[in-house]
mmCIF file of C-alpha atoms and ligand atoms in Angstrom:
data_model
loop_
_atom_site.group_PDB
_atom_site.id
_atom_site.type_symbol
_atom_site.label_atom_id
_atom_site.label_comp_id
_atom_site.label_asym_id
_atom_site.label_seq_id
_atom_site.Cartn_x
_atom_site.Cartn_y
_atom_site.Cartn_z
ATOM 1 C CA MET A 26 59.903 -31.939 67.122
ATOM 2 C CA ALA A 27 58.016 -34.686 68.959
ATOM 3 C CA LYS A 28 54.269 -34.556 69.576
ATOM 4 C CA VAL A 29 53.070 -34.850 73.182
ATOM 5 C CA LEU A 30 49.387 -35.529 73.693
ATOM 6 C CA ILE A 31 47.971 -34.300 77.015
ATOM 7 C CA THR A 32 44.593 -35.725 78.001
ATOM 8 C CA ALA A 33 44.887 -34.928 81.723
ATOM 9 C CA ARG A 34 42.920 -31.720 82.316
ATOM 10 C CA SER A 35 45.024 -30.555 85.290
ATOM 11 C CA VAL A 36 48.314 -31.052 83.379
ATOM 12 C CA ALA A 37 46.911 -29.275 80.315
ATOM 13 C CA ALA A 38 46.168 -26.251 82.525
ATOM 14 C CA ASN A 39 49.540 -26.260 84.286
ATOM 15 C CA LYS A 40 52.164 -23.802 83.034
ATOM 16 C CA GLU A 41 55.208 -25.381 84.709
ATOM 17 C CA GLY A 42 54.719 -28.850 83.245
ATOM 18 C CA LYS A 43 54.007 -27.495 79.770
ATOM 19 C CA ALA A 44 57.075 -25.202 79.916
ATOM 20 C CA ILE A 45 59.310 -28.238 80.465
ATOM 21 C CA LEU A 46 57.927 -29.853 77.306
ATOM 22 C CA GLU A 47 58.107 -26.664 75.240
ATOM 23 C CA ASN A 48 61.640 -25.822 76.397
ATOM 24 C CA ALA A 49 62.705 -29.283 75.256
ATOM 25 C CA GLY A 50 61.307 -28.404 71.826
ATOM 26 C CA HIS A 51 58.202 -30.609 71.865
ATOM 27 C CA GLU A 52 54.813 -29.779 70.415
ATOM 28 C CA ILE A 53 51.886 -30.061 72.841
ATOM 29 C CA ILE A 54 48.511 -31.305 71.646
ATOM 30 C CA THR A 55 45.789 -31.123 74.291
ATOM 31 C CA HIS A 56 42.561 -33.106 74.239
ATOM 32 C CA VAL A 57 40.712 -32.594 77.489
ATOM 33 C CA SER A 58 37.095 -33.274 78.286
ATOM 34 C CA ASP A 59 34.866 -33.300 81.359
ATOM 35 C CA GLY A 60 34.921 -37.045 81.923
ATOM 36 C CA VAL A 61 37.556 -39.672 81.289
ATOM 37 C CA LYS A 62 38.213 -40.572 77.677
ATOM 38 C CA SER A 63 36.824 -43.840 76.367
ATOM 39 C CA GLU A 64 38.861 -46.433 74.496
ATOM 40 C CA ALA A 65 37.241 -45.315 71.196
ATOM 41 C CA GLU A 66 38.124 -41.660 71.801
ATOM 42 C CA MET A 67 41.713 -42.517 72.717
ATOM 43 C CA ILE A 68 42.072 -44.703 69.604
ATOM 44 C CA ARG A 69 40.926 -41.719 67.548
ATOM 45 C CA ILE A 70 43.427 -39.216 68.985
ATOM 46 C CA ILE A 71 46.568 -41.242 69.766
ATOM 47 C CA PRO A 72 47.905 -42.070 66.242
ATOM 48 C CA GLY A 73 50.935 -39.935 65.330
ATOM 49 C CA MET A 74 51.770 -39.040 68.953
ATOM 50 C CA ASP A 75 55.228 -39.656 70.439
ATOM 51 C CA ALA A 76 54.082 -39.410 74.052
ATOM 52 C CA VAL A 77 50.884 -39.175 76.068
ATOM 53 C CA ILE A 78 50.335 -37.644 79.491
ATOM 54 C CA ALA A 79 47.098 -39.232 80.621
ATOM 55 C CA GLY A 80 44.640 -38.843 83.448
ATOM 56 C CA LEU A 81 42.248 -41.698 84.243
ATOM 57 C CA ASP A 82 41.533 -42.294 80.533
ATOM 58 C CA GLU A 83 41.150 -45.807 79.133
ATOM 59 C CA ILE A 84 44.566 -46.836 77.797
ATOM 60 C CA THR A 85 43.755 -50.363 76.706
ATOM 61 C CA ASP A 86 45.819 -52.707 74.536
ATOM 62 C CA LYS A 87 43.901 -51.452 71.474
ATOM 63 C CA VAL A 88 44.692 -47.814 72.343
ATOM 64 C CA ILE A 89 48.387 -48.600 72.771
ATOM 65 C CA GLU A 90 48.452 -50.566 69.483
ATOM 66 C CA ALA A 91 46.827 -47.576 67.755
ATOM 67 C CA GLY A 92 49.749 -45.435 68.997
ATOM 68 C CA VAL A 93 52.392 -47.734 67.472
ATOM 69 C CA PRO A 94 54.911 -47.191 65.917
ATOM 70 C CA GLY A 95 55.212 -43.545 67.093
ATOM 71 C CA LEU A 96 54.312 -43.849 70.787
ATOM 72 C CA LYS A 97 57.362 -43.957 73.077
ATOM 73 C CA ILE A 98 55.980 -43.288 76.579
ATOM 74 C CA ILE A 99 52.689 -43.263 78.493
ATOM 75 C CA ALA A 100 53.035 -40.924 81.480
ATOM 76 C CA ARG A 101 50.281 -41.066 84.130
ATOM 77 C CA ASN A 102 49.725 -37.880 86.100
ATOM 78 C CA GLY A 103 49.293 -39.808 89.339
ATOM 79 C CA VAL A 104 50.234 -43.074 90.997
ATOM 80 C CA GLY A 105 47.390 -45.382 89.949
ATOM 81 C CA TYR A 106 47.655 -47.269 86.662
ATOM 82 C CA ASN A 107 44.607 -49.528 86.724
ATOM 83 C CA LYS A 108 43.310 -47.853 83.532
ATOM 84 C CA VAL A 109 46.529 -48.594 81.612
ATOM 85 C CA ASP A 110 47.223 -52.033 80.127
ATOM 86 C CA VAL A 111 50.802 -52.122 81.413
ATOM 87 C CA GLU A 112 51.396 -55.642 80.051
ATOM 88 C CA ALA A 113 50.440 -54.548 76.525
ATOM 89 C CA ALA A 114 52.682 -51.483 76.869
ATOM 90 C CA ALA A 115 55.601 -53.633 78.085
ATOM 91 C CA ARG A 116 55.077 -56.068 75.195
ATOM 92 C CA LEU A 117 55.419 -53.160 72.777
ATOM 93 C CA GLY A 118 58.428 -51.707 74.653
ATOM 94 C CA ILE A 119 56.594 -48.570 75.807
ATOM 95 C CA PRO A 120 57.287 -47.487 79.412
ATOM 96 C CA VAL A 121 54.367 -46.445 81.614
ATOM 97 C CA THR A 122 55.503 -43.865 84.161
ATOM 98 C CA LEU A 123 53.941 -42.526 87.379
ATOM 99 C CA ALA A 124 54.340 -39.437 89.568
ATOM 100 C CA PRO A 125 54.881 -40.936 93.037
ATOM 101 C CA GLY A 126 54.867 -38.846 96.210
ATOM 102 C CA THR A 127 53.616 -35.724 94.456
ATOM 103 C CA ASN A 128 50.236 -35.608 96.218
ATOM 104 C CA THR A 129 51.081 -36.978 99.681
ATOM 105 C CA ILE A 130 51.008 -33.622 101.505
ATOM 106 C CA SER A 131 47.781 -32.487 99.836
ATOM 107 C CA VAL A 132 45.919 -35.666 100.804
ATOM 108 C CA CYS A 133 47.396 -35.505 104.302
ATOM 109 C CA GLU A 134 46.205 -31.923 104.801
ATOM 110 C CA LEU A 135 42.698 -32.861 103.625
ATOM 111 C CA VAL A 136 42.637 -35.489 106.385
ATOM 112 C CA PHE A 137 42.868 -32.670 108.921
ATOM 113 C CA GLY A 138 40.242 -30.684 107.029
ATOM 114 C CA LEU A 139 37.853 -33.614 107.372
ATOM 115 C CA MET A 140 38.885 -34.351 110.948
ATOM 116 C CA LEU A 141 38.273 -30.782 112.102
ATOM 117 C CA SER A 142 35.069 -30.582 110.050
ATOM 118 C CA LEU A 143 33.735 -33.545 112.017
ATOM 119 C CA ALA A 144 35.112 -32.488 115.393
ATOM 120 C CA ARG A 145 33.720 -28.938 115.133
ATOM 121 C CA VAL A 146 30.726 -29.636 112.852
ATOM 122 C CA ILE A 147 32.028 -26.973 110.455
ATOM 123 C CA PRO A 148 29.887 -27.794 107.366
ATOM 124 C CA GLY A 149 26.722 -28.169 109.461
ATOM 125 C CA GLN A 150 27.282 -24.949 111.413
ATOM 126 C CA ASP A 151 28.085 -23.036 108.225
ATOM 127 C CA ALA A 152 24.795 -24.239 106.699
ATOM 128 C CA GLN A 153 22.895 -23.185 109.853
ATOM 129 C CA VAL A 154 24.422 -19.692 109.903
ATOM 130 C CA ARG A 155 23.467 -19.204 106.240
ATOM 131 C CA GLN A 156 19.890 -20.137 107.156
ATOM 132 C CA GLY A 157 19.786 -17.383 109.776
ATOM 133 C CA SER A 158 20.530 -19.513 112.844
ATOM 134 C CA TRP A 159 23.210 -18.703 115.447
ATOM 135 C CA LYS A 160 22.837 -22.055 117.202
ATOM 136 C CA ARG A 161 26.102 -23.688 118.278
ATOM 137 C CA ASN A 162 27.002 -27.383 118.092
ATOM 138 C CA LEU A 163 29.167 -28.673 120.929
ATOM 139 C CA GLY A 164 32.403 -29.875 119.345
ATOM 140 C CA CYS A 165 35.486 -31.657 120.624
ATOM 141 C CA GLU A 166 39.225 -30.960 120.502
ATOM 142 C CA LEU A 167 41.798 -33.095 118.731
ATOM 143 C CA TYR A 168 44.222 -32.435 121.600
ATOM 144 C CA GLY A 169 44.629 -35.479 123.844
ATOM 145 C CA LYS A 170 42.473 -37.701 121.628
ATOM 146 C CA VAL A 171 43.621 -41.085 120.349
ATOM 147 C CA LEU A 172 44.306 -41.139 116.620
ATOM 148 C CA GLY A 173 44.279 -44.601 115.055
ATOM 149 C CA VAL A 174 46.197 -44.728 111.770
ATOM 150 C CA LEU A 175 45.565 -47.727 109.517
ATOM 151 C CA GLY A 176 48.494 -47.731 107.085
ATOM 152 C CA THR A 177 51.670 -45.805 107.896
ATOM 153 C CA GLY A 178 52.972 -45.445 104.331
ATOM 154 C CA ASN A 179 53.504 -42.090 102.622
ATOM 155 C CA ILE A 180 50.251 -40.387 103.599
ATOM 156 C CA GLY A 181 49.786 -42.081 106.978
ATOM 157 C CA SER A 182 53.316 -41.004 108.036
ATOM 158 C CA GLU A 183 52.670 -37.356 107.150
ATOM 159 C CA VAL A 184 49.359 -37.467 109.038
ATOM 160 C CA ILE A 185 51.216 -38.796 112.085
ATOM 161 C CA LYS A 186 53.726 -35.903 112.049
ATOM 162 C CA ARG A 187 50.930 -33.339 112.056
ATOM 163 C CA ALA A 188 48.754 -35.209 114.561
ATOM 164 C CA HIS A 189 51.698 -35.200 116.969
ATOM 165 C CA ALA A 190 51.808 -31.398 116.689
ATOM 166 C CA PHE A 191 48.072 -31.325 117.579
ATOM 167 C CA GLY A 192 48.898 -33.190 120.798
ATOM 168 C CA MET A 193 47.135 -36.403 119.786
ATOM 169 C CA GLU A 194 48.084 -39.823 121.128
ATOM 170 C CA ILE A 195 48.897 -41.975 118.097
ATOM 171 C CA ILE A 196 48.393 -45.694 117.634
ATOM 172 C CA ALA A 197 48.850 -47.463 114.314
ATOM 173 C CA PHE A 198 48.470 -50.684 112.380
ATOM 174 C CA ASP A 199 50.564 -51.674 109.352
ATOM 175 C CA VAL A 200 52.210 -54.863 108.132
ATOM 176 C CA TRP A 201 55.410 -52.812 107.701
ATOM 177 C CA GLN A 202 56.297 -50.914 110.868
ATOM 178 C CA LYS A 203 58.476 -47.781 110.890
ATOM 179 C CA PRO A 204 60.587 -47.494 114.090
ATOM 180 C CA GLU A 205 61.304 -43.805 113.368
ATOM 181 C CA LEU A 206 57.596 -42.993 113.818
ATOM 182 C CA CYS A 207 57.714 -44.630 117.255
ATOM 183 C CA GLN A 208 60.899 -42.746 118.209
ATOM 184 C CA ASN A 209 59.912 -39.320 116.885
ATOM 185 C CA TYR A 210 56.139 -39.216 117.400
ATOM 186 C CA ASN A 211 55.519 -41.769 120.192
ATOM 187 C CA VAL A 212 53.540 -43.982 117.808
ATOM 188 C CA ARG A 213 52.543 -47.364 119.233
ATOM 189 C CA TYR A 214 51.938 -50.129 116.707
ATOM 190 C CA LEU A 215 49.074 -52.395 117.796
ATOM 191 C CA SER A 216 46.904 -55.067 116.194
ATOM 192 C CA LEU A 217 44.106 -53.924 113.885
ATOM 193 C CA ASP A 218 41.480 -54.854 116.477
ATOM 194 C CA GLU A 219 43.243 -52.909 119.252
ATOM 195 C CA VAL A 220 43.535 -49.774 117.094
ATOM 196 C CA VAL A 221 39.861 -49.954 116.121
ATOM 197 C CA VAL A 222 38.734 -50.326 119.738
ATOM 198 C CA LYS A 223 40.915 -47.539 121.182
ATOM 199 C CA ALA A 224 40.681 -44.820 118.494
ATOM 200 C CA ASP A 225 38.720 -41.582 118.921
ATOM 201 C CA PHE A 226 39.603 -40.727 115.327
ATOM 202 C CA LEU A 227 40.412 -43.543 112.908
ATOM 203 C CA THR A 228 42.080 -42.541 109.646
ATOM 204 C CA LEU A 229 42.431 -44.987 106.730
ATOM 205 C CA HIS A 230 45.565 -45.022 104.539
ATOM 206 C CA LEU A 231 45.650 -48.559 103.154
ATOM 207 C CA PRO A 232 45.440 -49.775 99.565
ATOM 208 C CA VAL A 233 42.456 -51.927 98.602
ATOM 209 C CA THR A 234 43.516 -55.583 98.531
ATOM 210 C CA PRO A 235 41.616 -58.819 99.267
ATOM 211 C CA ASP A 236 42.882 -58.389 102.883
ATOM 212 C CA THR A 237 41.699 -54.810 103.314
ATOM 213 C CA LYS A 238 38.463 -54.691 101.274
ATOM 214 C CA CYS A 239 35.553 -53.934 103.640
ATOM 215 C CA LEU A 240 37.967 -53.893 106.580
ATOM 216 C CA MET A 241 35.506 -51.588 108.283
ATOM 217 C CA ASN A 242 32.355 -53.703 108.525
ATOM 218 C CA GLU A 243 29.612 -54.485 111.019
ATOM 219 C CA ARG A 244 32.032 -56.264 113.372
ATOM 220 C CA THR A 245 34.830 -53.675 113.364
ATOM 221 C CA LEU A 246 32.393 -50.739 113.430
ATOM 222 C CA THR A 247 30.597 -52.229 116.434
ATOM 223 C CA ASP A 248 33.945 -52.522 118.240
ATOM 224 C CA MET A 249 34.574 -48.768 117.943
ATOM 225 C CA LYS A 250 33.835 -46.130 120.579
ATOM 226 C CA LYS A 251 30.402 -44.510 120.227
ATOM 227 C CA ASN A 252 31.991 -41.059 119.999
ATOM 228 C CA ALA A 253 34.573 -42.125 117.382
ATOM 229 C CA PHE A 254 34.976 -40.659 113.910
ATOM 230 C CA ILE A 255 36.348 -42.353 110.784
ATOM 231 C CA ILE A 256 38.241 -40.402 108.113
ATOM 232 C CA ASN A 257 38.688 -42.108 104.746
ATOM 233 C CA THR A 258 40.838 -40.427 102.106
ATOM 234 C CA ALA A 259 42.078 -43.790 100.808
ATOM 235 C CA ARG A 260 39.424 -45.775 98.947
ATOM 236 C CA GLY A 261 35.680 -46.279 99.465
ATOM 237 C CA GLU A 262 36.095 -50.050 99.139
ATOM 238 C CA LEU A 263 37.890 -50.231 102.506
ATOM 239 C CA VAL A 264 34.496 -49.705 104.139
ATOM 240 C CA ASP A 265 31.270 -51.692 103.831
ATOM 241 C CA GLU A 266 29.052 -48.684 103.141
ATOM 242 C CA LYS A 267 25.805 -50.490 104.075
ATOM 243 C CA ASP A 268 27.199 -51.412 107.494
ATOM 244 C CA LEU A 269 28.639 -47.905 107.828
ATOM 245 C CA TYR A 270 25.260 -46.307 107.131
ATOM 246 C CA THR A 271 23.648 -48.423 109.862
ATOM 247 C CA ALA A 272 26.463 -47.607 112.325
ATOM 248 C CA LEU A 273 26.136 -43.856 111.669
ATOM 249 C CA LYS A 274 22.332 -43.896 111.761
ATOM 250 C CA THR A 275 22.119 -45.861 115.015
ATOM 251 C CA GLY A 276 24.917 -44.005 116.832
ATOM 252 C CA THR A 277 27.352 -46.940 116.862
ATOM 253 C CA ILE A 278 29.965 -44.371 115.765
ATOM 254 C CA ALA A 279 29.758 -40.568 115.735
ATOM 255 C CA GLY A 280 30.702 -39.552 112.195
ATOM 256 C CA TYR A 281 32.387 -40.236 108.880
ATOM 257 C CA GLY A 282 34.488 -37.914 106.736
ATOM 258 C CA ALA A 283 35.474 -39.190 103.309
ATOM 259 C CA ASP A 284 37.082 -38.077 100.074
ATOM 260 C CA THR A 285 36.206 -41.306 98.363
ATOM 261 C CA LEU A 286 33.217 -43.604 97.946
ATOM 262 C CA THR A 287 32.772 -47.061 96.465
ATOM 263 C CA GLN A 288 30.960 -45.539 93.488
ATOM 264 C CA GLU A 289 32.187 -42.147 92.271
ATOM 265 C CA PRO A 290 30.273 -39.980 91.799
ATOM 266 C CA PRO A 291 27.678 -41.556 94.114
ATOM 267 C CA ALA A 292 24.095 -42.155 92.993
ATOM 268 C CA PRO A 293 21.906 -39.182 94.034
ATOM 269 C CA ASP A 294 20.013 -41.464 96.441
ATOM 270 C CA HIS A 295 23.153 -42.845 98.126
ATOM 271 C CA PRO A 296 22.099 -43.342 101.785
ATOM 272 C CA LEU A 297 25.232 -41.674 103.204
ATOM 273 C CA LEU A 298 24.193 -38.383 101.543
ATOM 274 C CA THR A 299 21.177 -38.202 103.859
ATOM 275 C CA LEU A 300 23.143 -38.244 107.124
ATOM 276 C CA PRO A 301 24.126 -35.041 108.981
ATOM 277 C CA ASN A 302 27.142 -36.726 110.616
ATOM 278 C CA VAL A 303 28.819 -37.387 107.236
ATOM 279 C CA VAL A 304 31.195 -34.951 105.517
ATOM 280 C CA LEU A 305 32.118 -35.720 101.903
ATOM 281 C CA THR A 306 34.513 -34.273 99.330
ATOM 282 C CA PRO A 307 34.659 -35.312 95.631
ATOM 283 C CA HIS A 308 37.980 -37.243 95.553
ATOM 284 C CA CYS A 309 39.834 -33.928 95.584
ATOM 285 C CA GLY A 310 42.611 -35.013 97.976
ATOM 286 C CA ALA A 311 45.304 -34.539 95.357
ATOM 287 C CA TYR A 312 43.620 -31.624 93.634
ATOM 288 C CA THR A 313 45.620 -28.647 94.841
ATOM 289 C CA GLU A 314 47.692 -26.226 92.781
ATOM 290 C CA ASP A 315 50.788 -27.477 94.579
ATOM 291 C CA ALA A 316 50.210 -31.191 93.991
ATOM 292 C CA VAL A 317 49.046 -30.633 90.406
ATOM 293 C CA THR A 318 52.240 -28.687 89.678
ATOM 294 C CA ARG A 319 54.487 -31.361 91.227
ATOM 295 C CA CYS A 320 52.626 -34.040 89.344
ATOM 296 C CA SER A 321 52.674 -32.204 85.992
ATOM 297 C CA VAL A 322 56.388 -31.440 86.341
ATOM 298 C CA THR A 323 57.212 -35.076 87.131
ATOM 299 C CA ALA A 324 55.142 -36.367 84.192
ATOM 300 C CA ALA A 325 56.684 -33.814 81.797
ATOM 301 C CA GLN A 326 60.221 -34.627 82.997
ATOM 302 C CA GLU A 327 59.594 -38.332 82.388
ATOM 303 C CA VAL A 328 58.409 -37.571 78.841
ATOM 304 C CA VAL A 329 61.481 -35.415 78.130
ATOM 305 C CA ARG A 330 63.796 -38.123 79.502
ATOM 306 C CA VAL A 331 62.320 -40.859 77.342
ATOM 307 C CA LEU A 332 62.110 -38.717 74.192
ATOM 308 C CA SER A 333 65.817 -37.921 74.622
ATOM 309 C CA HIS A 334 66.606 -41.657 74.905
ATOM 310 C CA GLN A 335 67.183 -41.677 78.689
ATOM 311 C CA GLU A 336 65.702 -44.154 81.168
ATOM 312 C CA PRO A 337 62.531 -42.951 82.955
ATOM 313 C CA LYS A 338 62.806 -42.609 86.763
ATOM 314 C CA TYR A 339 59.362 -43.841 87.745
ATOM 315 C CA ALA A 340 58.411 -46.581 85.291
ATOM 316 C CA VAL A 341 55.938 -49.249 86.392
ATOM 317 C CA ALA A 342 57.775 -52.563 86.776
ATOM 318 C CA VAL A 343 55.971 -55.285 84.852
ATOM 319 C CA LYS A 344 56.549 -58.942 85.751
ATOM 320 C CA ALA A 345 57.887 -60.938 82.809
HETATM 321 N N1 NAD B 1 42.090 -39.120 98.052
HETATM 322 C C1 NAD B 1 43.019 -39.059 97.115
HETATM 323 O O1 NAD B 1 42.982 -38.230 96.205
HETATM 324 C C2 NAD B 1 44.198 -40.010 97.189
HETATM 325 C C3 NAD B 1 45.434 -39.613 96.624
HETATM 326 C C4 NAD B 1 46.516 -40.463 96.771
HETATM 327 C C5 NAD B 1 46.372 -41.700 97.403
HETATM 328 N N2 NAD B 1 45.155 -42.076 97.881
HETATM 329 C C6 NAD B 1 44.977 -43.376 98.562
HETATM 330 O O2 NAD B 1 45.549 -43.308 99.859
HETATM 331 C C7 NAD B 1 45.950 -44.617 100.276
HETATM 332 C C8 NAD B 1 47.356 -44.577 100.877
HETATM 333 O O3 NAD B 1 48.264 -44.040 99.938
HETATM 334 P P1 NAD B 1 49.837 -43.965 100.265
HETATM 335 O O4 NAD B 1 50.462 -43.191 99.164
HETATM 336 O O5 NAD B 1 50.058 -43.573 101.672
HETATM 337 O O6 NAD B 1 50.208 -45.511 100.096
HETATM 338 P P2 NAD B 1 51.511 -46.254 100.616
HETATM 339 O O7 NAD B 1 51.708 -47.417 99.706
HETATM 340 O O8 NAD B 1 52.646 -45.320 100.837
HETATM 341 O O9 NAD B 1 51.062 -46.806 102.069
HETATM 342 C C9 NAD B 1 50.194 -47.876 102.226
HETATM 343 C C10 NAD B 1 50.562 -48.594 103.500
HETATM 344 O O10 NAD B 1 49.633 -49.668 103.698
HETATM 345 C C11 NAD B 1 50.322 -50.781 104.208
HETATM 346 N N3 NAD B 1 49.586 -51.989 103.901
HETATM 347 C C12 NAD B 1 49.320 -52.499 102.676
HETATM 348 N N4 NAD B 1 48.551 -53.603 102.788
HETATM 349 C C13 NAD B 1 48.322 -53.776 104.121
HETATM 350 C C14 NAD B 1 47.569 -54.731 104.856
HETATM 351 N N5 NAD B 1 46.918 -55.735 104.273
HETATM 352 N N6 NAD B 1 47.540 -54.615 106.203
HETATM 353 C C15 NAD B 1 48.228 -53.599 106.819
HETATM 354 N N7 NAD B 1 48.941 -52.669 106.167
HETATM 355 C C16 NAD B 1 48.981 -52.761 104.831
HETATM 356 C C17 NAD B 1 51.693 -50.732 103.536
HETATM 357 O O11 NAD B 1 52.660 -51.473 104.287
HETATM 358 C C18 NAD B 1 51.969 -49.238 103.481
HETATM 359 O O12 NAD B 1 52.704 -48.803 104.605
HETATM 360 C C19 NAD B 1 45.802 -45.504 99.042
HETATM 361 O O13 NAD B 1 44.569 -46.199 99.149
HETATM 362 C C20 NAD B 1 45.706 -44.527 97.889
HETATM 363 O O14 NAD B 1 44.960 -45.064 96.808
HETATM 364 C C21 NAD B 1 44.070 -41.248 97.801
#
């Protein structure tokens, strides 16, 4: 019987993922806490484990070395692996696996939650009603509006399908264009500057790279329509938050809806928290029962594969 350590809270609480491990005859040891686990904590709990299913915990070279010789797989319950020293794992012959595509729909649906929240002032009106007011805020429809999509990868593509059903006109920017989106959903690929200028709603679905960091800054924000909204479920670093605050405060753009900030959680005095035209969620894009189940199942299946001497399906490729 192999020992599988689960440090990811959502996986530890998920019946389907755990059933896969138990049915394969493995023993589950859970260590979950409110925050992410430090290197010291991981070093304390990893010895003697055959596998770990980890959240955003620190899996440094020292943690991985502490798991040797027993540790055979590090399964992440997501797609990011910046907290895992993949080179150290590769050196020790331990695969690091991911759960790609499991949260795409959940993040995509949150985009529409944020978009409609901004368009119809839902959080603000809810707060007013609770305070005894029946005052209405004049909203706007999504129908007929121009949706600018920056990044037409997994999430951006799903957003496009649903935006088409809302009757939106869709323009997009990506280094890798998908002709099927143009054929099926009338998407027009344009330059970044053209998308920024024309969009009524601009939704961000790019990774953070040196090319995309602070892509939305004083210059690009100033180019936008005054009644435009930005939705950011990707990463806070895509936006210069100081410039964004100024643009929102001075009416350069109409509103911002985000699931992610540069610093998470934000400092209590973060300027964006003071603005009524900002809607924020706590990086919960992937946090649905459905996505958590898909993710837990994928991570558990990877563990079972590796512990039965099969190749994992979604191992991170490490350059030699
Ligand atoms: N809020 C959440 O909980 C949550 C969950 C999952 C993913 N995300 C974030 O959402 C974003 C998109 O995720 P995804 O799964 O759709 O990624 P993806 O890799 O499928 O798509 C990214 C797209 O960006 C394009 N791209 C990359 N660099 C570019 C550049 N310099 N210029 C133009 N285009 C570029 C790629 O060609 C690709 O089409 C990522 O930032 C990811 O971290 C957030």
